[in-house]
Amino acid sequence: MSERAAPFYCPYCGDEDLRPNEQGHGAWECGACNRAFQLKFLGLLTRGLAKDDATDDGGVRI
């Protein structure tokens, strides 16, 4: 199994100065805004994305 991808930027300030946090897997800290956050994968949606057949090419209902 491969490692999880790391976030590219802080979700609060947008800076790229991120480091793993000592809280554990998925926890990160931002050196720019001093915030800590955790990322968690919730799972896959069972229904997925469905195309709406009642619209024309412009996205306008007919």
PDB file of N, CA, C and O in Angstrom:
ATOM      1  N   MET A   1       0.846  -1.176   0.000  1.00  0.00           N
ATOM      2  CA  MET A   1       0.000   0.000   0.000  1.00  0.00           C
ATOM      3  C   MET A   1       0.893   1.241   0.000  1.00  0.00           C
ATOM      4  O   MET A   1       1.918   1.283   0.666  1.00  0.00           O
ATOM      5  N   SER A   2       0.507   2.254  -0.732  1.00  0.00           N
ATOM      6  CA  SER A   2       1.303   3.477  -0.830  1.00  0.00           C
ATOM      7  C   SER A   2       0.932   4.450   0.289  1.00  0.00           C
ATOM      8  O   SER A   2      -0.111   4.342   0.916  1.00  0.00           O
ATOM      9  N   GLU A   3       1.816   5.420   0.518  1.00  0.00           N
ATOM     10  CA  GLU A   3       1.545   6.440   1.519  1.00  0.00           C
ATOM     11  C   GLU A   3       0.462   7.389   1.038  1.00  0.00           C
ATOM     12  O   GLU A   3       0.222   7.546  -0.150  1.00  0.00           O
ATOM     13  N   ARG A   4      -0.184   8.039   1.979  1.00  0.00           N
ATOM     14  CA  ARG A   4      -1.204   9.039   1.651  1.00  0.00           C
ATOM     15  C   ARG A   4      -0.545  10.302   1.121  1.00  0.00           C
ATOM     16  O   ARG A   4       0.585  10.621   1.459  1.00  0.00           O
ATOM     17  N   ALA A   5      -1.262  11.022   0.299  1.00  0.00           N
ATOM     18  CA  ALA A   5      -0.755  12.279  -0.243  1.00  0.00           C
ATOM     19  C   ALA A   5      -0.804  13.366   0.835  1.00  0.00           C
ATOM     20  O   ALA A   5      -1.705  13.394   1.673  1.00  0.00           O
ATOM     21  N   ALA A   6       0.164  14.232   0.821  1.00  0.00           N
ATOM     22  CA  ALA A   6       0.228  15.343   1.760  1.00  0.00           C
ATOM     23  C   ALA A   6      -0.507  16.544   1.173  1.00  0.00           C
ATOM     24  O   ALA A   6      -0.534  16.720  -0.043  1.00  0.00           O
ATOM     25  N   PRO A   7      -1.089  17.391   2.025  1.00  0.00           N
ATOM     26  CA  PRO A   7      -1.737  18.602   1.510  1.00  0.00           C
ATOM     27  C   PRO A   7      -0.679  19.558   0.949  1.00  0.00           C
ATOM     28  O   PRO A   7       0.462  19.585   1.410  1.00  0.00           O
ATOM     29  N   PHE A   8      -1.055  20.322  -0.055  1.00  0.00           N
ATOM     30  CA  PHE A   8      -0.138  21.265  -0.686  1.00  0.00           C
ATOM     31  C   PHE A   8      -0.141  22.632  -0.009  1.00  0.00           C
ATOM     32  O   PHE A   8       0.818  23.376  -0.098  1.00  0.00           O
ATOM     33  N   TYR A   9      -1.252  22.993   0.643  1.00  0.00           N
ATOM     34  CA  TYR A   9      -1.351  24.298   1.275  1.00  0.00           C
ATOM     35  C   TYR A   9      -2.296  24.239   2.467  1.00  0.00           C
ATOM     36  O   TYR A   9      -3.114  23.324   2.593  1.00  0.00           O
ATOM     37  N   CYS A  10      -2.172  25.210   3.340  1.00  0.00           N
ATOM     38  CA  CYS A  10      -3.020  25.306   4.537  1.00  0.00           C
ATOM     39  C   CYS A  10      -4.441  25.683   4.119  1.00  0.00           C
ATOM     40  O   CYS A  10      -4.638  26.630   3.353  1.00  0.00           O
ATOM     41  N   PRO A  11      -5.463  24.979   4.627  1.00  0.00           N
ATOM     42  CA  PRO A  11      -6.846  25.325   4.269  1.00  0.00           C
ATOM     43  C   PRO A  11      -7.325  26.636   4.899  1.00  0.00           C
ATOM     44  O   PRO A  11      -8.360  27.169   4.513  1.00  0.00           O
ATOM     45  N   TYR A  12      -6.567  27.189   5.846  1.00  0.00           N
ATOM     46  CA  TYR A  12      -6.967  28.428   6.522  1.00  0.00           C
ATOM     47  C   TYR A  12      -6.313  29.666   5.916  1.00  0.00           C
ATOM     48  O   TYR A  12      -6.985  30.664   5.663  1.00  0.00           O
ATOM     49  N   CYS A  13      -4.979  29.601   5.683  1.00  0.00           N
ATOM     50  CA  CYS A  13      -4.293  30.800   5.187  1.00  0.00           C
ATOM     51  C   CYS A  13      -3.729  30.635   3.779  1.00  0.00           C
ATOM     52  O   CYS A  13      -3.342  31.601   3.152  1.00  0.00           O
ATOM     53  N   GLY A  14      -3.658  29.399   3.279  1.00  0.00           N
ATOM     54  CA  GLY A  14      -3.164  29.166   1.928  1.00  0.00           C
ATOM     55  C   GLY A  14      -1.654  29.043   1.813  1.00  0.00           C
ATOM     56  O   GLY A  14      -1.142  28.821   0.730  1.00  0.00           O
ATOM     57  N   ASP A  15      -0.932  29.166   2.913  1.00  0.00           N
ATOM     58  CA  ASP A  15       0.526  29.071   2.868  1.00  0.00           C
ATOM     59  C   ASP A  15       0.961  27.619   2.674  1.00  0.00           C
ATOM     60  O   ASP A  15       0.216  26.684   2.964  1.00  0.00           O
ATOM     61  N   GLU A  16       2.179  27.442   2.185  1.00  0.00           N
ATOM     62  CA  GLU A  16       2.695  26.105   1.893  1.00  0.00           C
ATOM     63  C   GLU A  16       3.666  25.589   2.942  1.00  0.00           C
ATOM     64  O   GLU A  16       4.277  24.547   2.765  1.00  0.00           O
ATOM     65  N   ASP A  17       3.817  26.291   4.062  1.00  0.00           N
ATOM     66  CA  ASP A  17       4.740  25.896   5.129  1.00  0.00           C
ATOM     67  C   ASP A  17       4.057  24.901   6.076  1.00  0.00           C
ATOM     68  O   ASP A  17       3.687  25.232   7.198  1.00  0.00           O
ATOM     69  N   LEU A  18       3.896  23.668   5.620  1.00  0.00           N
ATOM     70  CA  LEU A  18       3.205  22.644   6.401  1.00  0.00           C
ATOM     71  C   LEU A  18       4.184  21.591   6.894  1.00  0.00           C
ATOM     72  O   LEU A  18       5.133  21.230   6.201  1.00  0.00           O
ATOM     73  N   ARG A  19       3.914  21.096   8.094  1.00  0.00           N
ATOM     74  CA  ARG A  19       4.710  20.019   8.695  1.00  0.00           C
ATOM     75  C   ARG A  19       3.764  19.024   9.340  1.00  0.00           C
ATOM     76  O   ARG A  19       2.705  19.409   9.835  1.00  0.00           O
ATOM     77  N   PRO A  20       4.163  17.746   9.389  1.00  0.00           N
ATOM     78  CA  PRO A  20       3.335  16.763  10.109  1.00  0.00           C
ATOM     79  C   PRO A  20       3.238  17.143  11.584  1.00  0.00           C
ATOM     80  O   PRO A  20       4.195  17.621  12.188  1.00  0.00           O
ATOM     81  N   ASN A  21       2.072  16.942  12.172  1.00  0.00           N
ATOM     82  CA  ASN A  21       1.833  17.249  13.579  1.00  0.00           C
ATOM     83  C   ASN A  21       2.014  15.991  14.408  1.00  0.00           C
ATOM     84  O   ASN A  21       1.809  14.883  13.922  1.00  0.00           O
ATOM     85  N   GLU A  22       2.349  16.148  15.669  1.00  0.00           N
ATOM     86  CA  GLU A  22       2.592  15.005  16.551  1.00  0.00           C
ATOM     87  C   GLU A  22       1.315  14.270  16.957  1.00  0.00           C
ATOM     88  O   GLU A  22       1.385  13.214  17.573  1.00  0.00           O
ATOM     89  N   GLN A  23       0.139  14.798  16.598  1.00  0.00           N
ATOM     90  CA  GLN A  23      -1.125  14.156  16.954  1.00  0.00           C
ATOM     91  C   GLN A  23      -1.325  12.817  16.253  1.00  0.00           C
ATOM     92  O   GLN A  23      -2.126  12.019  16.674  1.00  0.00           O
ATOM     93  N   GLY A  24      -0.644  12.612  15.133  1.00  0.00           N
ATOM     94  CA  GLY A  24      -0.742  11.322  14.469  1.00  0.00           C
ATOM     95  C   GLY A  24      -1.063  11.437  12.989  1.00  0.00           C
ATOM     96  O   GLY A  24      -0.882  12.483  12.366  1.00  0.00           O
ATOM     97  N   HIS A  25      -1.560  10.330  12.439  1.00  0.00           N
ATOM     98  CA  HIS A  25      -1.822  10.219  11.002  1.00  0.00           C
ATOM     99  C   HIS A  25      -2.849  11.253  10.535  1.00  0.00           C
ATOM    100  O   HIS A  25      -3.918  11.386  11.118  1.00  0.00           O
ATOM    101  N   GLY A  26      -2.509  11.996   9.503  1.00  0.00           N
ATOM    102  CA  GLY A  26      -3.411  12.976   8.925  1.00  0.00           C
ATOM    103  C   GLY A  26      -3.398  14.325   9.607  1.00  0.00           C
ATOM    104  O   GLY A  26      -4.135  15.219   9.223  1.00  0.00           O
ATOM    105  N   ALA A  27      -2.579  14.494  10.645  1.00  0.00           N
ATOM    106  CA  ALA A  27      -2.520  15.767  11.372  1.00  0.00           C
ATOM    107  C   ALA A  27      -1.363  16.606  10.838  1.00  0.00           C
ATOM    108  O   ALA A  27      -0.259  16.106  10.642  1.00  0.00           O
ATOM    109  N   TRP A  28      -1.642  17.874  10.600  1.00  0.00           N
ATOM    110  CA  TRP A  28      -0.655  18.803  10.032  1.00  0.00           C
ATOM    111  C   TRP A  28      -0.671  20.104  10.801  1.00  0.00           C
ATOM    112  O   TRP A  28      -1.687  20.470  11.401  1.00  0.00           O
ATOM    113  N   GLU A  29       0.439  20.834  10.753  1.00  0.00           N
ATOM    114  CA  GLU A  29       0.492  22.166  11.344  1.00  0.00           C
ATOM    115  C   GLU A  29       1.067  23.141  10.331  1.00  0.00           C
ATOM    116  O   GLU A  29       1.923  22.781   9.526  1.00  0.00           O
ATOM    117  N   CYS A  30       0.568  24.345  10.373  1.00  0.00           N
ATOM    118  CA  CYS A  30       1.000  25.403   9.457  1.00  0.00           C
ATOM    119  C   CYS A  30       1.946  26.334  10.197  1.00  0.00           C
ATOM    120  O   CYS A  30       1.597  26.872  11.260  1.00  0.00           O
ATOM    121  N   GLY A  31       3.139  26.530   9.640  1.00  0.00           N
ATOM    122  CA  GLY A  31       4.118  27.420  10.248  1.00  0.00           C
ATOM    123  C   GLY A  31       3.774  28.886  10.068  1.00  0.00           C
ATOM    124  O   GLY A  31       4.250  29.732  10.817  1.00  0.00           O
ATOM    125  N   ALA A  32       2.940  29.217   9.095  1.00  0.00           N
ATOM    126  CA  ALA A  32       2.602  30.620   8.822  1.00  0.00           C
ATOM    127  C   ALA A  32       1.521  31.155   9.761  1.00  0.00           C
ATOM    128  O   ALA A  32       1.648  32.251  10.294  1.00  0.00           O
ATOM    129  N   CYS A  33       0.461  30.376   9.970  1.00  0.00           N
ATOM    130  CA  CYS A  33      -0.654  30.878  10.789  1.00  0.00           C
ATOM    131  C   CYS A  33      -0.776  30.160  12.141  1.00  0.00           C
ATOM    132  O   CYS A  33      -1.686  30.452  12.911  1.00  0.00           O
ATOM    133  N   ASN A  34       0.140  29.230  12.429  1.00  0.00           N
ATOM    134  CA  ASN A  34       0.166  28.493  13.701  1.00  0.00           C
ATOM    135  C   ASN A  34      -1.115  27.720  13.985  1.00  0.00           C
ATOM    136  O   ASN A  34      -1.522  27.580  15.130  1.00  0.00           O
ATOM    137  N   ARG A  35      -1.746  27.215  12.950  1.00  0.00           N
ATOM    138  CA  ARG A  35      -2.935  26.398  13.127  1.00  0.00           C
ATOM    139  C   ARG A  35      -2.574  24.934  12.895  1.00  0.00           C
ATOM    140  O   ARG A  35      -1.702  24.617  12.096  1.00  0.00           O
ATOM    141  N   ALA A  36      -3.268  24.062  13.597  1.00  0.00           N
ATOM    142  CA  ALA A  36      -3.127  22.626  13.384  1.00  0.00           C
ATOM    143  C   ALA A  36      -4.462  22.110  12.871  1.00  0.00           C
ATOM    144  O   ALA A  36      -5.528  22.562  13.290  1.00  0.00           O
ATOM    145  N   PHE A  37      -4.414  21.173  11.940  1.00  0.00           N
ATOM    146  CA  PHE A  37      -5.640  20.613  11.373  1.00  0.00           C
ATOM    147  C   PHE A  37      -5.396  19.154  11.038  1.00  0.00           C
ATOM    148  O   PHE A  37      -4.270  18.674  11.003  1.00  0.00           O
ATOM    149  N   GLN A  38      -6.488  18.435  10.824  1.00  0.00           N
ATOM    150  CA  GLN A  38      -6.395  17.019  10.499  1.00  0.00           C
ATOM    151  C   GLN A  38      -7.243  16.715   9.279  1.00  0.00           C
ATOM    152  O   GLN A  38      -8.371  17.194   9.147  1.00  0.00           O
ATOM    153  N   LEU A  39      -6.688  15.922   8.374  1.00  0.00           N
ATOM    154  CA  LEU A  39      -7.391  15.495   7.169  1.00  0.00           C
ATOM    155  C   LEU A  39      -7.851  14.060   7.361  1.00  0.00           C
ATOM    156  O   LEU A  39      -7.128  13.234   7.899  1.00  0.00           O
ATOM    157  N   LYS A  40      -9.061  13.773   6.906  1.00  0.00           N
ATOM    158  CA  LYS A  40      -9.608  12.434   7.066  1.00  0.00           C
ATOM    159  C   LYS A  40     -10.434  12.064   5.847  1.00  0.00           C
ATOM    160  O   LYS A  40     -11.318  12.818   5.428  1.00  0.00           O
ATOM    161  N   PHE A  41     -10.152  10.910   5.277  1.00  0.00           N
ATOM    162  CA  PHE A  41     -10.930  10.390   4.151  1.00  0.00           C
ATOM    163  C   PHE A  41     -12.167   9.713   4.709  1.00  0.00           C
ATOM    164  O   PHE A  41     -12.073   8.818   5.544  1.00  0.00           O
ATOM    165  N   LEU A  42     -13.338  10.138   4.270  1.00  0.00           N
ATOM    166  CA  LEU A  42     -14.588   9.599   4.801  1.00  0.00           C
ATOM    167  C   LEU A  42     -15.073   8.370   4.061  1.00  0.00           C
ATOM    168  O   LEU A  42     -15.751   7.538   4.634  1.00  0.00           O
ATOM    169  N   GLY A  43     -14.776   8.247   2.774  1.00  0.00           N
ATOM    170  CA  GLY A  43     -15.203   7.094   2.000  1.00  0.00           C
ATOM    171  C   GLY A  43     -15.740   7.499   0.639  1.00  0.00           C
ATOM    172  O   GLY A  43     -15.750   8.669   0.276  1.00  0.00           O
ATOM    173  N   LEU A  44     -16.177   6.516  -0.103  1.00  0.00           N
ATOM    174  CA  LEU A  44     -16.726   6.746  -1.433  1.00  0.00           C
ATOM    175  C   LEU A  44     -18.239   6.873  -1.362  1.00  0.00           C
ATOM    176  O   LEU A  44     -18.887   6.216  -0.543  1.00  0.00           O
ATOM    177  N   LEU A  45     -18.793   7.692  -2.233  1.00  0.00           N
ATOM    178  CA  LEU A  45     -20.236   7.834  -2.323  1.00  0.00           C
ATOM    179  C   LEU A  45     -20.816   6.645  -3.084  1.00  0.00           C
ATOM    180  O   LEU A  45     -20.270   6.256  -4.119  1.00  0.00           O
ATOM    181  N   THR A  46     -21.897   6.087  -2.609  1.00  0.00           N
ATOM    182  CA  THR A  46     -22.468   4.923  -3.271  1.00  0.00           C
ATOM    183  C   THR A  46     -23.200   5.295  -4.547  1.00  0.00           C
ATOM    184  O   THR A  46     -23.204   4.541  -5.503  1.00  0.00           O
ATOM    185  N   ARG A  47     -23.789   6.481  -4.583  1.00  0.00           N
ATOM    186  CA  ARG A  47     -24.573   6.865  -5.770  1.00  0.00           C
ATOM    187  C   ARG A  47     -23.726   7.443  -6.884  1.00  0.00           C
ATOM    188  O   ARG A  47     -24.112   7.434  -8.031  1.00  0.00           O
ATOM    189  N   GLY A  48     -22.564   8.004  -6.557  1.00  0.00           N
ATOM    190  CA  GLY A  48     -21.702   8.596  -7.573  1.00  0.00           C
ATOM    191  C   GLY A  48     -22.310   9.849  -8.180  1.00  0.00           C
ATOM    192  O   GLY A  48     -23.264  10.416  -7.658  1.00  0.00           O
ATOM    193  N   LEU A  49     -21.768  10.260  -9.296  1.00  0.00           N
ATOM    194  CA  LEU A  49     -22.286  11.427  -9.998  1.00  0.00           C
ATOM    195  C   LEU A  49     -23.179  10.968 -11.127  1.00  0.00           C
ATOM    196  O   LEU A  49     -22.803  10.112 -11.923  1.00  0.00           O
ATOM    197  N   ALA A  50     -24.362  11.545 -11.220  1.00  0.00           N
ATOM    198  CA  ALA A  50     -25.305  11.166 -12.261  1.00  0.00           C
ATOM    199  C   ALA A  50     -25.538  12.342 -13.201  1.00  0.00           C
ATOM    200  O   ALA A  50     -25.651  13.483 -12.777  1.00  0.00           O
ATOM    201  N   LYS A  51     -25.618  12.068 -14.501  1.00  0.00           N
ATOM    202  CA  LYS A  51     -25.902  13.089 -15.493  1.00  0.00           C
ATOM    203  C   LYS A  51     -27.406  13.322 -15.526  1.00  0.00           C
ATOM    204  O   LYS A  51     -28.189  12.385 -15.552  1.00  0.00           O
ATOM    205  N   ASP A  52     -27.793  14.591 -15.528  1.00  0.00           N
ATOM    206  CA  ASP A  52     -29.212  14.943 -15.590  1.00  0.00           C
ATOM    207  C   ASP A  52     -29.652  14.968 -17.049  1.00  0.00           C
ATOM    208  O   ASP A  52     -29.230  15.814 -17.822  1.00  0.00           O
ATOM    209  N   ASP A  53     -30.503  14.037 -17.452  1.00  0.00           N
ATOM    210  CA  ASP A  53     -30.939  13.927 -18.845  1.00  0.00           C
ATOM    211  C   ASP A  53     -31.992  14.970 -19.226  1.00  0.00           C
ATOM    212  O   ASP A  53     -32.325  15.108 -20.391  1.00  0.00           O
ATOM    213  N   ALA A  54     -32.506  15.726 -18.269  1.00  0.00           N
ATOM    214  CA  ALA A  54     -33.559  16.697 -18.562  1.00  0.00           C
ATOM    215  C   ALA A  54     -32.991  18.069 -18.928  1.00  0.00           C
ATOM    216  O   ALA A  54     -33.721  19.030 -18.988  1.00  0.00           O
ATOM    217  N   THR A  55     -31.706  18.181 -19.156  1.00  0.00           N
ATOM    218  CA  THR A  55     -31.130  19.480 -19.547  1.00  0.00           C
ATOM    219  C   THR A  55     -30.540  19.367 -20.950  1.00  0.00           C
ATOM    220  O   THR A  55     -30.148  18.312 -21.390  1.00  0.00           O
ATOM    221  N   ASP A  56     -30.504  20.509 -21.637  1.00  0.00           N
ATOM    222  CA  ASP A  56     -29.851  20.523 -22.941  1.00  0.00           C
ATOM    223  C   ASP A  56     -28.366  20.805 -22.747  1.00  0.00           C
ATOM    224  O   ASP A  56     -27.886  20.827 -21.638  1.00  0.00           O
ATOM    225  N   ASP A  57     -27.613  21.031 -23.803  1.00  0.00           N
ATOM    226  CA  ASP A  57     -26.168  21.224 -23.697  1.00  0.00           C
ATOM    227  C   ASP A  57     -25.779  22.463 -22.906  1.00  0.00           C
ATOM    228  O   ASP A  57     -24.690  22.532 -22.366  1.00  0.00           O
ATOM    229  N   GLY A  58     -26.626  23.456 -22.830  1.00  0.00           N
ATOM    230  CA  GLY A  58     -26.315  24.697 -22.113  1.00  0.00           C
ATOM    231  C   GLY A  58     -26.619  24.633 -20.634  1.00  0.00           C
ATOM    232  O   GLY A  58     -26.410  25.589 -19.912  1.00  0.00           O
ATOM    233  N   GLY A  59     -27.139  23.532 -20.161  1.00  0.00           N
ATOM    234  CA  GLY A  59     -27.467  23.400 -18.758  1.00  0.00           C
ATOM    235  C   GLY A  59     -28.810  24.020 -18.401  1.00  0.00           C
ATOM    236  O   GLY A  59     -29.131  24.175 -17.234  1.00  0.00           O
ATOM    237  N   VAL A  60     -29.610  24.390 -19.397  1.00  0.00           N
ATOM    238  CA  VAL A  60     -30.915  24.998 -19.162  1.00  0.00           C
ATOM    239  C   VAL A  60     -31.982  23.928 -19.233  1.00  0.00           C
ATOM    240  O   VAL A  60     -32.004  23.113 -20.144  1.00  0.00           O
ATOM    241  N   ARG A  61     -32.855  23.891 -18.241  1.00  0.00           N
ATOM    242  CA  ARG A  61     -33.942  22.906 -18.244  1.00  0.00           C
ATOM    243  C   ARG A  61     -34.905  23.159 -19.384  1.00  0.00           C
ATOM    244  O   ARG A  61     -35.239  24.283 -19.687  1.00  0.00           O
ATOM    245  N   ILE A  62     -35.342  22.098 -20.009  1.00  0.00           N
ATOM    246  CA  ILE A  62     -36.299  22.227 -21.111  1.00  0.00           C
ATOM    247  C   ILE A  62     -37.630  21.619 -20.728  1.00  0.00           C
ATOM    248  O   ILE A  62     -37.743  20.875 -19.802  1.00  0.00           O
TER     249      ILE A  62
END
